[in-house]
Coordinates of C-alpha atoms and ligand atoms in Angstrom, one line a residue:
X1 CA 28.0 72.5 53.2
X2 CA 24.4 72.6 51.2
X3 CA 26.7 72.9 47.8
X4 CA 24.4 75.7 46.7
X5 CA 21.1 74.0 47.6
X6 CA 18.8 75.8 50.2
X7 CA 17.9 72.6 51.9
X8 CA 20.0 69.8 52.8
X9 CA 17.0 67.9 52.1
X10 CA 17.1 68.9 48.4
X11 CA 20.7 68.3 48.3
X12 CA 20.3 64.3 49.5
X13 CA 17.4 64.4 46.9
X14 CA 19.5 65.1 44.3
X15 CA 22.4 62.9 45.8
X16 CA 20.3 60.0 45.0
X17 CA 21.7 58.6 42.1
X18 CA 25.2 58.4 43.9
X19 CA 23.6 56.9 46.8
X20 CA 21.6 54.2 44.4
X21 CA 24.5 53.3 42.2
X22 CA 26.8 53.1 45.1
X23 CA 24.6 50.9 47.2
X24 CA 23.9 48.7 44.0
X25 CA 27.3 48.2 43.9
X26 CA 28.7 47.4 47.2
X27 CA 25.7 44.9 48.4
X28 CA 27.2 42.7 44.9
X29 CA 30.5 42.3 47.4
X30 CA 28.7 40.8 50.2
X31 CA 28.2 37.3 48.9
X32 CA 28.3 35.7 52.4
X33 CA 25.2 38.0 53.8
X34 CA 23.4 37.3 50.9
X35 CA 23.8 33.7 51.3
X36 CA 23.4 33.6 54.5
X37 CA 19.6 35.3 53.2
X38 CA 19.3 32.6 51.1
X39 CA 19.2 29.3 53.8
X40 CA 16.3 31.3 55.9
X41 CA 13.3 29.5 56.3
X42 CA 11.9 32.9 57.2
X43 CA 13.2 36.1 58.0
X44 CA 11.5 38.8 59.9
X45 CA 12.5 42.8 59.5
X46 CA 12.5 45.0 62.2
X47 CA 12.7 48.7 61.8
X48 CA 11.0 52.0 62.2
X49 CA 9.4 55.1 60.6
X50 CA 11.1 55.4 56.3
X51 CA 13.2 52.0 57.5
X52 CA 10.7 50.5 58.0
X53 CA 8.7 51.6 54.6
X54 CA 11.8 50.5 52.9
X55 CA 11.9 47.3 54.2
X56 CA 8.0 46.8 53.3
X57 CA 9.0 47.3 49.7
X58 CA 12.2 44.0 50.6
X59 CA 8.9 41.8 51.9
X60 CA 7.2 42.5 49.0
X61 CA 9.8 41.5 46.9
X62 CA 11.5 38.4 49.3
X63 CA 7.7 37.2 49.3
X64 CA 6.7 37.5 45.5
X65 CA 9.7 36.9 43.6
X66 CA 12.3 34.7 46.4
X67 CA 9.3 32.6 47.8
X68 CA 10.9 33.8 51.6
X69 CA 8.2 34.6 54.3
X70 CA 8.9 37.5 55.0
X71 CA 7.3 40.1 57.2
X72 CA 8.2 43.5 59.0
X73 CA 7.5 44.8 62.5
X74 CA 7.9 47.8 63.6
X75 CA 11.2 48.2 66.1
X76 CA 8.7 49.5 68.6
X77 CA 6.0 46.4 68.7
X78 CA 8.4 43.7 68.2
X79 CA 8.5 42.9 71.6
X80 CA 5.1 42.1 71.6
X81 CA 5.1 39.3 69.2
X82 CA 8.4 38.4 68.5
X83 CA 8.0 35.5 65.9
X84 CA 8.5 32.4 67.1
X85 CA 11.0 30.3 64.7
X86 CA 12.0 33.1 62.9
X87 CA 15.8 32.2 62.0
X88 CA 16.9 35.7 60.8
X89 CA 15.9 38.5 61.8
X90 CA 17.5 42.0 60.2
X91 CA 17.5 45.4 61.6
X92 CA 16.8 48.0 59.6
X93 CA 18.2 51.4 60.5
X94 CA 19.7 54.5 58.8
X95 CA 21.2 55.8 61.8
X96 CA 22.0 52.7 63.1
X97 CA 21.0 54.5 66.3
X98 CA 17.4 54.0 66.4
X99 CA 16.4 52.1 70.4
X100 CA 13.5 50.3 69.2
X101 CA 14.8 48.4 66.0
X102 CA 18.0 47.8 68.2
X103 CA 16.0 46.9 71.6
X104 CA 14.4 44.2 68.9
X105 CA 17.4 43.0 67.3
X106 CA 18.8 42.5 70.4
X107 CA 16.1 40.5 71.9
X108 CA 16.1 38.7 68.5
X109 CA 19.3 37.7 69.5
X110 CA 18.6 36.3 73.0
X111 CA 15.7 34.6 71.5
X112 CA 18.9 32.4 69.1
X113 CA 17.6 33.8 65.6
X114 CA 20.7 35.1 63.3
X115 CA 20.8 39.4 63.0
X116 CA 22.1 40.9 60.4
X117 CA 21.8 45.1 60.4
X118 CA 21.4 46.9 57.6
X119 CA 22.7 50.5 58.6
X120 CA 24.1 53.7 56.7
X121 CA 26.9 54.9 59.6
X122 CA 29.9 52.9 59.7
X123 CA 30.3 51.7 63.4
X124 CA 27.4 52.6 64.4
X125 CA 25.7 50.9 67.6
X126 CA 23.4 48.6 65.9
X127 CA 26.8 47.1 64.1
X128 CA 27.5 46.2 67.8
X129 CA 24.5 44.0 68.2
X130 CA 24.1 42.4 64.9
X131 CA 26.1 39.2 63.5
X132 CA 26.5 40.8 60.1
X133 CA 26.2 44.1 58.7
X134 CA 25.3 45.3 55.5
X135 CA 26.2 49.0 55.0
X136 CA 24.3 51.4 52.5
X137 CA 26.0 53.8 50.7
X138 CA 23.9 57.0 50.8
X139 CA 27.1 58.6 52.5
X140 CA 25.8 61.1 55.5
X141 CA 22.6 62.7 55.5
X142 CA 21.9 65.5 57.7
X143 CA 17.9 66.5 57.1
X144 CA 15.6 65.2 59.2
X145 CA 13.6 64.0 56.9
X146 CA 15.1 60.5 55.3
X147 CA 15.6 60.4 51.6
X148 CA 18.6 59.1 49.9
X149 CA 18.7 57.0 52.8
X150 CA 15.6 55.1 51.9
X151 CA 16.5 55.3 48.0
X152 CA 19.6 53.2 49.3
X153 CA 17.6 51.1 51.6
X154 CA 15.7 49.9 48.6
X155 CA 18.7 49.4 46.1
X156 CA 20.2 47.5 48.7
X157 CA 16.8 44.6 49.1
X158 CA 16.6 45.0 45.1
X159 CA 20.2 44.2 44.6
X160 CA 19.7 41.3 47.4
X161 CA 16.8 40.3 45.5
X162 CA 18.7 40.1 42.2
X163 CA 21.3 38.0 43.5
X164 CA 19.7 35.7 45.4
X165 CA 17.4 35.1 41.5
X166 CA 20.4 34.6 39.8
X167 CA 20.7 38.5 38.4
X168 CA 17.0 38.8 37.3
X169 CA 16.8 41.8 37.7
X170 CA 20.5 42.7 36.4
X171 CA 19.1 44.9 33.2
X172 CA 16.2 46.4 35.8
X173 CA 18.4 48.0 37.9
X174 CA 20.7 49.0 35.6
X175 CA 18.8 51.3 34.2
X176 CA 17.2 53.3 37.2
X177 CA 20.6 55.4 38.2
X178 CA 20.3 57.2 34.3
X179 CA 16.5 58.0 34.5
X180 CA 17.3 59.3 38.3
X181 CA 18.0 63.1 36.6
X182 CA 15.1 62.9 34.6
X183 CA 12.8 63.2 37.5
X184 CA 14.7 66.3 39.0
X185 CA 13.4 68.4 36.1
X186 CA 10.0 67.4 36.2
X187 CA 7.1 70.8 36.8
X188 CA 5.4 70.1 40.3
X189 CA 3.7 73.9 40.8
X190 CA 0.4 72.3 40.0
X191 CA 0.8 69.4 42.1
X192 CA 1.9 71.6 45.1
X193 CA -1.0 74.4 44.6
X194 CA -3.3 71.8 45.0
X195 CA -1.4 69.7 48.3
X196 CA -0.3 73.3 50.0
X197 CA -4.3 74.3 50.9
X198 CA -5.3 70.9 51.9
X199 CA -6.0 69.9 55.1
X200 CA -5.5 66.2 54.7
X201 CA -4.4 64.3 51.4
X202 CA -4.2 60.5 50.9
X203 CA -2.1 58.4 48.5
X204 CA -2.8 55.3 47.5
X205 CA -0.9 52.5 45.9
X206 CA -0.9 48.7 45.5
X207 CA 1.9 45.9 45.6
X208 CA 5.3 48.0 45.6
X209 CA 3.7 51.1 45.2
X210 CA 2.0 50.6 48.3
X211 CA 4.8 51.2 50.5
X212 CA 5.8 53.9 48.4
X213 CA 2.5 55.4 48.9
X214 CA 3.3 55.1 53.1
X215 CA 6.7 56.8 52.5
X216 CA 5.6 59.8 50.4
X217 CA 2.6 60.3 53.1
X218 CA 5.1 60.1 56.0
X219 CA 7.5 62.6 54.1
X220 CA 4.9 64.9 53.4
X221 CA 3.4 64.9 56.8
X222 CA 7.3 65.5 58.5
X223 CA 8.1 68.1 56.7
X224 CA 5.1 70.3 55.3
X225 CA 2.7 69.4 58.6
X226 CA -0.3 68.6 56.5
X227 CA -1.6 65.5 57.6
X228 CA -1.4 62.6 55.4
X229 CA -1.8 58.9 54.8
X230 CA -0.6 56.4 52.7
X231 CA -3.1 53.2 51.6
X232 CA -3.3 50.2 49.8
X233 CA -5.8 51.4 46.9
X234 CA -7.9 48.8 47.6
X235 CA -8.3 49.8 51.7
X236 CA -10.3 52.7 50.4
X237 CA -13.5 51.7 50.2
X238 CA -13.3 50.0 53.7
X239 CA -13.2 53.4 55.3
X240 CA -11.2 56.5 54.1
X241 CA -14.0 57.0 51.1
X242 CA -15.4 58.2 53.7
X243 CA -12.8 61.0 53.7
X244 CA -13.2 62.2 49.9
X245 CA -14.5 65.1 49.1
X246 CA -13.2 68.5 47.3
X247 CA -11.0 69.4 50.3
X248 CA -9.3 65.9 50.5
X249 CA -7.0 65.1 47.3
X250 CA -5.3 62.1 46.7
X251 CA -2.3 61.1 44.8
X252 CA -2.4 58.1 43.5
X253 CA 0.8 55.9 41.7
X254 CA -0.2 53.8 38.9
X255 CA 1.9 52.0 37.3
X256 CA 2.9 47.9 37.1
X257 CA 1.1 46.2 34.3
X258 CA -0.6 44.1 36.5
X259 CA -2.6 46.4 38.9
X260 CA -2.7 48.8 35.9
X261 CA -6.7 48.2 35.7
X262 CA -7.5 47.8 38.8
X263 CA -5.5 51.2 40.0
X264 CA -7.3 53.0 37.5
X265 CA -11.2 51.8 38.6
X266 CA -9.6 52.9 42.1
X267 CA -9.0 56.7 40.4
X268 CA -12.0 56.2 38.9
X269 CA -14.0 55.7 42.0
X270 CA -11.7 58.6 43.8
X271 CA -12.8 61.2 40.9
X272 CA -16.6 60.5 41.1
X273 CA -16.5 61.5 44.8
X274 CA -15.0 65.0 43.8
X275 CA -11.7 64.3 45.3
X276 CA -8.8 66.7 43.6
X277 CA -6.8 63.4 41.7
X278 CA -3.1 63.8 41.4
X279 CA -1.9 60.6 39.4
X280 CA 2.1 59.5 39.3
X281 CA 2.3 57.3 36.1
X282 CA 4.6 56.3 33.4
X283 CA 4.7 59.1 30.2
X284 CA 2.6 57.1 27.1
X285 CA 0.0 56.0 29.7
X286 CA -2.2 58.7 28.1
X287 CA -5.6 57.8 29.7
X288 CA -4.3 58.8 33.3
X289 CA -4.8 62.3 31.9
X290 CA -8.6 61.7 32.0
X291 CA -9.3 60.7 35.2
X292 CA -6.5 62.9 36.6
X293 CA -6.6 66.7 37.4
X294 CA -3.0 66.7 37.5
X295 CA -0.8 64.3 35.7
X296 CA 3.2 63.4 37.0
X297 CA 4.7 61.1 33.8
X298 CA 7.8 59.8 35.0
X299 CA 9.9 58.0 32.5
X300 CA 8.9 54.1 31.1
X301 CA 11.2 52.1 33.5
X302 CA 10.4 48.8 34.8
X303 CA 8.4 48.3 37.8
X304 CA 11.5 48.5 39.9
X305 CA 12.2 51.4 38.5
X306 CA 9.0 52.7 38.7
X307 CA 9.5 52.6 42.4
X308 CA 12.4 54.6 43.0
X309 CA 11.5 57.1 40.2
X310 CA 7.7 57.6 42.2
X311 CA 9.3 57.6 45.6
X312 CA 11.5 60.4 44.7
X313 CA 8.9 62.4 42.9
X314 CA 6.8 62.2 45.9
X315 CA 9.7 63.4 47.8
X316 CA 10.1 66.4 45.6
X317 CA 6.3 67.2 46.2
X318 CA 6.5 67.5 50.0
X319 CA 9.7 69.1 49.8
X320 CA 8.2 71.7 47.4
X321 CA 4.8 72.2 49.6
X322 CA 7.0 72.2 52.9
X323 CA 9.1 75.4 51.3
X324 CA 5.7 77.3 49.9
X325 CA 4.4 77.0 53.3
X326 CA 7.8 78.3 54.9
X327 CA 8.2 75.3 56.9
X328 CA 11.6 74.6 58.5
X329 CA 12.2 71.7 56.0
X330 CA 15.8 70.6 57.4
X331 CA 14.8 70.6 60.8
X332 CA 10.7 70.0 61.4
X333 CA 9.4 70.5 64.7
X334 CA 9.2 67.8 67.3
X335 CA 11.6 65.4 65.4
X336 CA 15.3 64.1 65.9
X337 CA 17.3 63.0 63.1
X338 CA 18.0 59.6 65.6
X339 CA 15.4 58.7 67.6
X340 CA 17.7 57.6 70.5
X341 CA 14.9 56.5 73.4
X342 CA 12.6 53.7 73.6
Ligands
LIG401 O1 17.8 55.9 61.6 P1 16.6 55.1 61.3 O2 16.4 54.6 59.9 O3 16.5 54.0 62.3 O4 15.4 56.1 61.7 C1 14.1 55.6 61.7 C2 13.1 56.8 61.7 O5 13.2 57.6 62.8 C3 13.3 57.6 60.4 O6 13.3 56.9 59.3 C4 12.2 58.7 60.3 O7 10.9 58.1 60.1 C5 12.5 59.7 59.2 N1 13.0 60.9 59.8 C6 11.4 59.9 58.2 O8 11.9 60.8 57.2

């Protein structure tokens, strides 16, 4: 059933551009969810652990580009402050089995907003709460640790995204499924020699890449038990520099034009406190290789791009540490592939 793959986790990896293209494809069909996107005032997003990373990345986006308030909460703290006049409010789930984001969507419900889930298993129980559902196509995925499921999570807000903007972002998203490959055969044995002995590594990120920096943290921590932690690049100096030293590396992703400079003054500042730099950019960006001790070029996609293409390659780096330090990578300790409990 791993199709020649050790894991099942590098299997799903390299399921991904399936599970993109696939997604892309079936959230153009569902005209009526997407409209019914469209007419919120606001929408909040409730969902937990990678789900909830993805759906970071869909606020980002609904925020910047649709001019939607949009925020996330976690399915575990929505209870706390549900928001008041919220008119939609979508649950987030892989599984479609989580209790938190459903225990929210539910009392979402009670409280008259609209739910849409957005869920990966057909019939699953969160379809049995929600008005609406909006299914990913990742097909199943069966290591703990979530990756084509996310990939799909985020073609699924992109393509929402491009629709709801009139296809703007048509010739974007085109592209990514083709560069997907590209990424598979990139050399990570530096990278991992330097994350396998550390004790705790940061990565840091802005705008998109910031919730891309959260999911590549929380993928490396699952799976390889180093602790990591994912930041907005410019939360460093408000406590983690702290942290930096020879034994703490950070990866960071630069890439968008716009926090191009910015992202590098933040390597910058990482590097002249000793801090091993592993930098995810885009090949031609040639100055990353000064500030960087080891430099990742991914392909030159577009910023959307640029998102999938880094959150896979961070993927690939905690799946590569997690199997040079023998970890059980389908199945880490203490974890459930559904988290079925409040
Ligand atoms: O099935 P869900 O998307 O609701 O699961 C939520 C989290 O439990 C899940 O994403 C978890 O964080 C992953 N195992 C991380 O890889």
């Amino acid at each position: 059933r791993k199709g020649g793959f050790r894991h099942f986790m590098l299997k799903e990896i390299y399921e991904q551009p399936d599970a993109f293209a696939n997604t892309l494809s079936s959230v153009k069909r569902c005209s009526e969810i997407v409209d019914s996107i469209k007419k919120a005032r606001s929408i909040t997003v409730v969902a937990c652990g990678t789900s909830a990373n993805a759906s970071l990345v869909f606020s980002y986006l609904m925020e910047s580009v649709c001019h939607i308030p949009t925020r996330v909460v976690l399915g575990s703290e929505f209870k706390y402050f549900p928001t008041p006049g919220t008119d939609l409010v979508i649950g987030v789930s892989q599984s479609g089995e989580t209790a938190d984001t459903i225990a929210a969507l539910k009392l979402a419900k009670s409280l008259g907003a609209q739910t849409i889930a957005v869920t990966n298993v057909l019939g699953s129980s969160i379809t049995r709460v929600a008005s609406s559902v909006l299914y990913t196509r990742a097909g199943p995925e069966i290591s703990v640790a979530a990756t084509k499921s996310f990939i799909s999570q985020v073609a699924a807000f992109m393509q929402i995204v491009n629709l709801l903007t009139d296809h703007s972002l048509e010739a974007e998203l085109a592209e990514v499924r083709r560069y997907i490959p590209d990424v598979f055969t990139i050399d990570l044995s530096k990278a991992v020699d330097i994350c396998k002995d550390a004790a705790t590594l940061l990565y840091i990120g802005r705008g998109m890449f910031y919730p891309a920096a959260l999911e590549g943290a929380l993928k490396m921590k699952e799976i390889s038990y180093i602790h990591a932690e994912g930041y907005a690049a410019g939360e460093l100096k408000h406590g983690p520099f702290a942290l930096l030293s020879l034994e703490t590396p950070v990866i960071g992703l630069c890439f968008s034009s716009t926090v191009y400079p910015v992202m590098m003054s933040n390597l910058k500042e990482v590097k002249a406190r000793s801090a091993p730099l592993i930098v995810i950019g885009k090949e031609h960006d040639a100055d990353l290789e000064e500030v960087a001790d080891v430099c990742i070029m991914l392909p030159d996609v577009s910023e959307y791009g640029s998102v999938i293409l880094s959150s896979i390659i961070l993927q690939l780096l905690a799946y590569h540490t997690a199997v040079a330090l023998e970890r059980d990578v389908d199945m880490p300790r203490n974890l459930a592939k559904s988290v079925t409990v409040e």
